[in-house]
Amino acid sequence: MNNIEQAAEFLKQEDVVAIPTETVYGLAGSAYSEKAIKKIFEVKNRPFYNPLIVHIKSIDDLAKIATNIPPLAYKLADAFWPGPLTMVLDKQDCISDLVTGGKSTVAVRLPGHPVTLELLNQLDFPLVAPSANPFNYLSPTSAHHVEEQLGDKIPYILDGGNCEKGVESTIIGFKNNTPILFRLGALSMEDIEEVAGELTVLNTSENTPDAPGMLLKHYSPTTKFCLSDNIEQSIEQYRNKRIGLITFNSTVNSNSVFYQIALSNKNDLEEAASNLFSTLHNLDKMNLDVIIAERFPDNGLGKTINDRLQRAASDSTIL
Ligand code: TXA
Ligand code: MG
């Protein structure tokens, strides 16, 4: 379905709609509607302490949502918006505790997808939108993924094609005008550091008060999942099982592997990131005994890919 007016109509009625963004699909509702916000949490089965991102249509709207905005935030907005950067700032009174999980800060971004920007332009309120997946499962990168996961629970899915970035936005906060990384994402640390100087990395492997909802286990397929530093050894360990293998660019010669896929034959981390969730969705449907993924290079979007693989693996095995 690709009728923007129809999607806008549901949102004006305080209902929820799945929307495309350049990162992943979001489950959107009016940021000013308690009814819509509650429905988002209910549909996702998401705990209320995990706050939502507010999506705005222009940089001019930032000051309506946030206050005490540091100059560096405007510099980053000018550099990367519309785009996959979310900034955590002090909230304005119009943003309810339901959106922020009771915190005094709010996460804001200006998404880089033409369909959703057009939708926002037809509305006189911003949209809160978490990723449109059930809590803890893989994020959706196509309208089809949303249909499979939440299709029976929501009235409308606005189809904007496959998500270009394929992983969620990078989230940063500020302390004394210096940037702090809350979540790795589709914008690399290196790109942010070029504009903002060195990023302090918040340890989000455990739940922290500054970044609630950064769960150790997250983005997980249903199939047992392993992140491996030595794929030959991992394949050997699961020799008699039905193995699915995810590599960066190499092919492994082994009869034990039932299905294998390289995320980027041309060795491109951005391409690999954009294929990550769609590949996991596909492998998760193949009745495999185990999915083994190799660890990616620790630079650029390789860091983001490793972060998602680590969280997918957290109650399985990291070999
Ligand atoms: O790319 C994205 O960011 C996608 C698209 C739809 O925009 N959205 C997304 O939302 O990934 P979600 O809800 O799955 O993840 C948002 C995360 C929350 O888990 C929470 O950790 C963080 O943003 N967050 C939200 N508000 C926050 C706040 N006030 N302080 C710290 N972290 C916050
Ligand atoms: Mg999410």
Short mmCIF file of C-alpha atoms and ligand atoms in Angstrom, two decimals:
data_model
loop_
_atom_site.label_atom_id
_atom_site.label_comp_id
_atom_site.label_asym_id
_atom_site.label_seq_id
_atom_site.Cartn_x
_atom_site.Cartn_y
_atom_site.Cartn_z
CA MET A 1 0.00 0.00 0.00
CA ASN A 2 1.47 3.34 -0.93
CA ASN A 3 -1.20 5.93 -0.35
CA ILE A 4 0.32 8.72 1.75
CA GLU A 5 -3.06 10.50 2.21
CA GLN A 6 -4.58 7.28 3.56
CA ALA A 7 -1.70 6.84 6.03
CA ALA A 8 -2.06 10.49 7.12
CA GLU A 9 -5.79 9.92 7.71
CA PHE A 10 -5.17 6.99 10.11
CA LEU A 11 -2.56 9.05 11.97
CA LYS A 12 -4.94 12.02 12.32
CA GLN A 13 -7.48 9.56 13.80
CA GLU A 14 -4.83 8.76 16.47
CA ASP A 15 -4.23 5.30 15.03
CA VAL A 16 -0.83 3.76 14.16
CA VAL A 17 0.76 3.16 10.74
CA ALA A 18 3.99 1.45 9.66
CA ILE A 19 6.24 3.89 7.79
CA PRO A 20 9.37 3.49 5.68
CA THR A 21 12.58 5.22 6.69
CA GLU A 22 16.07 5.02 5.22
CA THR A 23 17.14 2.85 8.21
CA VAL A 24 14.33 0.41 9.07
CA TYR A 25 10.51 0.52 9.02
CA GLY A 26 8.96 2.33 11.97
CA LEU A 27 5.62 1.89 13.74
CA ALA A 28 4.36 5.47 13.82
CA GLY A 29 1.78 7.42 15.77
CA SER A 30 1.21 11.07 16.67
CA ALA A 31 3.79 12.24 19.23
CA TYR A 32 0.94 14.19 20.85
CA SER A 33 -1.60 11.36 21.12
CA GLU A 34 -1.63 9.28 24.29
CA LYS A 35 -3.93 6.80 22.54
CA ALA A 36 -1.57 6.27 19.60
CA ILE A 37 1.52 6.04 21.81
CA LYS A 38 -0.11 3.42 24.04
CA LYS A 39 -1.13 1.42 20.99
CA ILE A 40 2.48 1.43 19.72
CA PHE A 41 3.72 -0.10 22.99
CA GLU A 42 0.87 -2.61 22.98
CA VAL A 43 1.36 -3.73 19.35
CA LYS A 44 5.10 -4.17 19.85
CA ASN A 45 4.71 -5.71 23.29
CA ARG A 46 7.34 -3.22 24.38
CA PRO A 47 7.99 -2.24 28.01
CA PHE A 48 7.12 1.37 28.88
CA TYR A 49 10.61 2.17 30.22
CA ASN A 50 11.99 1.92 26.67
CA PRO A 51 11.55 5.42 25.19
CA LEU A 52 10.58 6.34 21.62
CA ILE A 53 12.25 8.48 18.94
CA VAL A 54 10.36 11.58 17.75
CA HIS A 55 10.54 12.08 13.95
CA ILE A 56 10.35 15.67 12.70
CA LYS A 57 10.08 17.13 9.20
CA SER A 58 12.58 20.00 9.40
CA ILE A 59 15.41 21.32 11.54
CA ASP A 60 13.17 24.30 12.36
CA ASP A 61 10.90 21.95 14.32
CA LEU A 62 13.72 20.78 16.61
CA ALA A 63 13.22 23.58 19.14
CA LYS A 64 9.50 22.66 19.45
CA ILE A 65 10.49 19.23 20.78
CA ALA A 66 13.78 19.90 22.59
CA THR A 67 15.27 22.66 24.70
CA ASN A 68 18.79 23.69 25.87
CA ILE A 69 19.99 22.51 22.47
CA PRO A 70 23.81 22.66 22.36
CA PRO A 71 25.40 24.39 19.32
CA LEU A 72 27.02 21.08 18.40
CA ALA A 73 23.59 19.50 17.95
CA TYR A 74 22.74 22.09 15.28
CA LYS A 75 26.10 21.52 13.62
CA LEU A 76 25.41 17.77 13.45
CA ALA A 77 21.84 18.35 12.25
CA ASP A 78 23.16 20.55 9.43
CA ALA A 79 25.69 17.89 8.48
CA PHE A 80 23.55 14.74 8.66
CA TRP A 81 19.82 15.55 8.51
CA PRO A 82 17.77 14.25 6.85
CA GLY A 83 19.58 11.05 7.75
CA PRO A 84 20.28 8.21 10.20
CA LEU A 85 21.36 10.29 13.21
CA THR A 86 19.24 10.48 16.38
CA MET A 87 20.09 13.03 19.07
CA VAL A 88 19.04 12.84 22.72
CA LEU A 89 18.28 16.32 24.11
CA ASP A 90 16.37 17.94 27.00
CA LYS A 91 12.67 17.64 26.23
CA GLN A 92 10.06 20.37 25.87
CA ASP A 93 6.95 20.18 28.05
CA CYS A 94 4.78 19.12 25.08
CA ILE A 95 6.59 15.75 24.98
CA SER A 96 4.90 13.38 27.42
CA ASP A 97 6.52 10.95 29.84
CA LEU A 98 4.98 8.15 27.80
CA VAL A 99 7.31 9.04 24.91
CA THR A 100 10.43 9.38 27.06
CA GLY A 101 9.90 6.58 29.57
CA GLY A 102 9.67 9.22 32.28
CA LYS A 103 13.01 10.77 31.41
CA SER A 104 13.65 14.51 31.03
CA THR A 105 15.32 13.90 27.67
CA VAL A 106 13.87 13.11 24.25
CA ALA A 107 15.40 11.36 21.23
CA VAL A 108 14.82 13.22 17.92
CA ARG A 109 15.62 12.60 14.28
CA LEU A 110 14.76 13.90 10.82
CA PRO A 111 14.41 10.79 8.66
CA GLY A 112 15.83 10.63 5.14
CA HIS A 113 13.03 8.92 3.21
CA PRO A 114 10.99 10.90 0.66
CA VAL A 115 7.71 9.06 1.37
CA THR A 116 7.86 9.66 5.11
CA LEU A 117 8.98 13.27 4.66
CA GLU A 118 5.95 13.82 2.44
CA LEU A 119 3.76 12.15 5.08
CA LEU A 120 5.19 14.40 7.82
CA ASN A 121 4.49 17.41 5.61
CA GLN A 122 0.81 16.46 5.51
CA LEU A 123 0.59 16.36 9.32
CA ASP A 124 0.71 19.13 11.88
CA PHE A 125 2.30 16.90 14.53
CA PRO A 126 5.60 14.94 14.69
CA LEU A 127 5.60 11.14 14.72
CA VAL A 128 6.96 8.82 17.37
CA ALA A 129 8.21 5.62 15.76
CA PRO A 130 10.10 2.67 17.17
CA SER A 131 11.23 -0.01 14.74
CA ALA A 132 8.16 -1.93 13.51
CA ASN A 133 9.11 -5.32 14.96
CA PRO A 134 7.84 -7.24 17.98
CA PHE A 135 10.01 -6.44 21.03
CA ASN A 136 13.45 -8.07 20.76
CA TYR A 137 12.98 -9.52 17.25
CA LEU A 138 14.79 -8.44 14.06
CA SER A 139 14.00 -4.97 12.71
CA PRO A 140 12.02 -4.89 9.42
CA THR A 141 13.71 -3.53 6.30
CA SER A 142 10.79 -4.07 3.90
CA ALA A 143 7.01 -3.64 3.99
CA HIS A 144 6.80 -7.42 3.61
CA HIS A 145 8.73 -7.95 6.88
CA VAL A 146 6.26 -5.66 8.68
CA GLU A 147 3.31 -7.49 7.13
CA GLU A 148 4.65 -10.83 8.39
CA GLN A 149 5.38 -9.60 11.91
CA LEU A 150 2.61 -7.11 12.69
CA GLY A 151 0.23 -7.24 9.70
CA ASP A 152 -2.80 -8.42 11.69
CA LYS A 153 -2.34 -5.78 14.43
CA ILE A 154 -2.14 -2.51 12.46
CA PRO A 155 -4.50 -0.84 9.97
CA TYR A 156 -1.96 0.34 7.38
CA ILE A 157 1.59 -0.28 6.13
CA LEU A 158 2.96 2.52 3.98
CA ASP A 159 5.24 0.82 1.47
CA GLY A 160 8.38 2.79 0.57
CA GLY A 161 10.43 -0.10 -0.81
CA ASN A 162 13.48 -1.68 0.79
CA CYS A 163 15.30 0.44 3.38
CA GLU A 164 18.49 1.85 1.90
CA LYS A 165 20.61 1.69 5.09
CA GLY A 166 19.06 -1.46 6.57
CA VAL A 167 20.17 -0.84 10.19
CA GLU A 168 18.81 1.61 12.77
CA SER A 169 20.01 5.18 13.26
CA THR A 170 23.07 6.04 15.32
CA ILE A 171 22.06 7.61 18.65
CA ILE A 172 24.13 10.23 20.45
CA GLY A 173 23.66 12.40 23.52
CA PHE A 174 25.61 15.39 24.84
CA LYS A 175 27.43 16.38 28.00
CA ASN A 176 28.81 19.94 28.10
CA ASN A 177 28.59 20.22 24.31
CA THR A 178 30.62 17.01 23.83
CA PRO A 179 29.03 14.05 22.04
CA ILE A 180 28.39 10.67 23.64
CA LEU A 181 27.57 7.56 21.63
CA PHE A 182 24.47 5.71 22.92
CA ARG A 183 23.86 3.30 20.02
CA LEU A 184 25.97 2.33 17.02
CA GLY A 185 23.97 2.61 13.81
CA ALA A 186 23.80 3.47 10.14
CA LEU A 187 26.00 6.56 10.48
CA SER A 188 29.59 5.56 11.31
CA MET A 189 31.44 6.91 14.34
CA GLU A 190 34.16 8.14 11.99
CA ASP A 191 31.67 10.28 10.03
CA ILE A 192 30.30 11.83 13.23
CA GLU A 193 33.78 12.44 14.63
CA GLU A 194 34.76 14.38 11.51
CA VAL A 195 32.12 16.95 12.41
CA ALA A 196 31.93 16.67 16.20
CA GLY A 197 35.38 15.62 17.39
CA GLU A 198 36.02 12.54 19.48
CA LEU A 199 32.98 10.57 20.64
CA THR A 200 32.81 9.18 24.14
CA VAL A 201 31.32 5.69 23.99
CA LEU A 202 28.76 4.93 26.66
CA ASN A 203 28.97 1.32 27.77
CA THR A 204 25.55 0.11 26.73
CA SER A 205 26.15 -3.62 26.96
CA GLU A 206 24.14 -3.42 30.20
CA ASN A 207 21.04 -1.35 30.71
CA THR A 208 22.15 2.14 31.76
CA PRO A 209 19.98 5.02 33.01
CA ASP A 210 21.21 7.32 30.21
CA ALA A 211 20.29 4.88 27.46
CA PRO A 212 17.38 2.70 28.56
CA GLY A 213 16.40 -0.08 26.21
CA MET A 214 19.92 -0.89 25.04
CA LEU A 215 19.46 -4.53 25.81
CA LEU A 216 22.18 -7.12 25.75
CA LYS A 217 19.81 -9.43 23.90
CA HIS A 218 18.09 -7.67 21.01
CA TYR A 219 17.57 -7.94 17.26
CA SER A 220 17.49 -11.72 17.61
CA PRO A 221 16.39 -14.34 15.12
CA THR A 222 14.46 -17.32 16.50
CA THR A 223 17.08 -19.75 15.23
CA LYS A 224 20.11 -20.41 17.44
CA PHE A 225 22.72 -17.87 16.48
CA CYS A 226 26.53 -17.78 16.85
CA LEU A 227 28.98 -14.97 16.30
CA SER A 228 32.30 -16.54 15.41
CA ASP A 229 35.93 -15.46 15.43
CA ASN A 230 36.92 -18.72 13.74
CA ILE A 231 34.36 -19.99 11.25
CA GLU A 232 36.18 -23.23 10.35
CA GLN A 233 36.17 -24.18 14.02
CA SER A 234 32.51 -23.20 14.48
CA ILE A 235 31.46 -25.22 11.42
CA GLU A 236 33.36 -28.20 12.81
CA GLN A 237 31.54 -27.84 16.13
CA TYR A 238 28.12 -28.03 14.40
CA ARG A 239 29.24 -30.56 11.76
CA ASN A 240 26.11 -32.71 11.85
CA LYS A 241 23.66 -29.83 12.02
CA ARG A 242 21.87 -27.82 9.37
CA ILE A 243 24.15 -24.77 9.26
CA GLY A 244 23.50 -21.34 7.75
CA LEU A 245 26.61 -19.21 7.34
CA ILE A 246 26.94 -15.42 7.02
CA THR A 247 30.30 -13.99 5.89
CA PHE A 248 31.49 -10.55 4.85
CA ASN A 249 32.82 -11.42 1.37
CA SER A 250 34.31 -14.90 1.42
CA THR A 251 32.99 -18.33 0.43
CA VAL A 252 33.71 -21.31 2.64
CA ASN A 253 34.22 -24.71 1.07
CA SER A 254 32.50 -27.16 3.36
CA ASN A 255 29.93 -29.90 2.88
CA SER A 256 28.64 -29.23 6.36
CA VAL A 257 27.22 -25.85 5.40
CA PHE A 258 23.62 -26.09 4.17
CA TYR A 259 23.38 -22.47 3.00
CA GLN A 260 25.85 -19.62 2.94
CA ILE A 261 25.71 -15.98 1.99
CA ALA A 262 28.30 -13.18 1.75
CA LEU A 263 26.82 -9.79 2.72
CA SER A 264 29.02 -7.89 0.27
CA ASN A 265 31.01 -9.54 -2.50
CA LYS A 266 32.65 -6.22 -3.21
CA ASN A 267 33.92 -5.84 0.32
CA ASP A 268 31.74 -2.83 1.13
CA LEU A 269 30.64 -2.47 4.78
CA GLU A 270 27.73 -0.17 3.88
CA GLU A 271 26.37 -2.75 1.47
CA ALA A 272 26.89 -5.47 4.09
CA ALA A 273 24.97 -3.43 6.70
CA SER A 274 22.09 -2.85 4.29
CA ASN A 275 21.80 -6.61 3.69
CA LEU A 276 22.19 -7.70 7.31
CA PHE A 277 18.60 -7.81 8.63
CA SER A 278 17.03 -8.99 5.37
CA THR A 279 19.52 -11.87 5.33
CA LEU A 280 18.74 -12.76 8.94
CA HIS A 281 15.00 -12.66 8.16
CA ASN A 282 15.57 -15.07 5.25
CA LEU A 283 17.81 -17.47 7.15
CA ASP A 284 15.40 -17.49 10.07
CA LYS A 285 12.77 -19.04 7.77
CA MET A 286 14.98 -21.90 6.52
CA ASN A 287 14.58 -24.30 9.44
CA LEU A 288 18.27 -24.19 10.20
CA ASP A 289 19.70 -25.67 13.41
CA VAL A 290 22.17 -22.83 13.74
CA ILE A 291 23.20 -19.60 12.03
CA ILE A 292 26.91 -18.83 12.24
CA ALA A 293 28.09 -15.31 11.40
CA GLU A 294 31.70 -14.27 11.12
CA ARG A 295 32.90 -11.21 13.03
CA PHE A 296 33.26 -8.15 10.77
CA PRO A 297 36.18 -5.68 10.61
CA ASP A 298 36.11 -3.32 13.59
CA ASN A 299 35.84 -0.05 11.67
CA GLY A 300 33.14 2.04 9.98
CA LEU A 301 29.82 0.20 9.75
CA GLY A 302 31.66 -3.03 10.66
CA LYS A 303 31.33 -1.85 14.29
CA THR A 304 27.55 -1.52 13.87
CA ILE A 305 27.25 -4.94 12.22
CA ASN A 306 29.28 -6.55 15.04
CA ASP A 307 27.09 -4.80 17.63
CA ARG A 308 23.90 -6.25 16.08
CA LEU A 309 25.46 -9.72 15.67
CA GLN A 310 26.63 -9.67 19.28
CA ARG A 311 23.14 -8.78 20.56
CA ALA A 312 21.54 -11.39 18.28
CA ALA A 313 23.90 -13.97 19.74
CA SER A 314 23.73 -12.98 23.36
CA ASP A 315 21.70 -15.88 24.71
CA SER A 316 23.22 -18.29 22.23
CA THR A 317 26.94 -18.50 21.79
CA ILE A 318 29.82 -16.25 20.94
CA LEU A 319 32.55 -18.53 19.66
O1 TXA B 1 16.51 4.10 12.76
C1 TXA B 1 15.82 4.24 13.78
O2 TXA B 1 16.23 4.86 14.77
C2 TXA B 1 14.45 3.58 13.78
C3 TXA B 1 13.56 4.31 12.76
C4 TXA B 1 12.16 3.79 12.74
O3 TXA B 1 13.62 5.69 13.00
N1 TXA B 1 13.86 3.63 15.09
C5 TXA B 1 14.32 2.87 16.12
O4 TXA B 1 13.57 3.00 17.27
O5 TXA B 1 15.30 2.15 16.04
P1 TXA B 1 13.65 1.99 18.50
O6 TXA B 1 12.53 2.38 19.38
O7 TXA B 1 13.67 0.60 18.03
O8 TXA B 1 14.98 2.37 19.22
C6 TXA B 1 15.08 3.64 19.81
C7 TXA B 1 16.00 3.63 20.98
C8 TXA B 1 15.40 3.08 22.25
O9 TXA B 1 15.60 1.71 22.42
C9 TXA B 1 16.13 3.85 23.32
O10 TXA B 1 17.22 3.08 23.74
C10 TXA B 1 16.66 5.07 22.59
O11 TXA B 1 16.25 5.00 21.29
N2 TXA B 1 16.09 6.27 23.20
C11 TXA B 1 14.89 6.83 22.97
N3 TXA B 1 14.71 7.91 23.75
C12 TXA B 1 15.81 8.02 24.51
C13 TXA B 1 16.23 8.91 25.53
N4 TXA B 1 15.44 9.92 25.95
N5 TXA B 1 17.44 8.72 26.10
C14 TXA B 1 18.23 7.72 25.69
N6 TXA B 1 17.90 6.83 24.73
C15 TXA B 1 16.70 6.97 24.16
MG MG B 2 14.08 -1.33 17.82
#
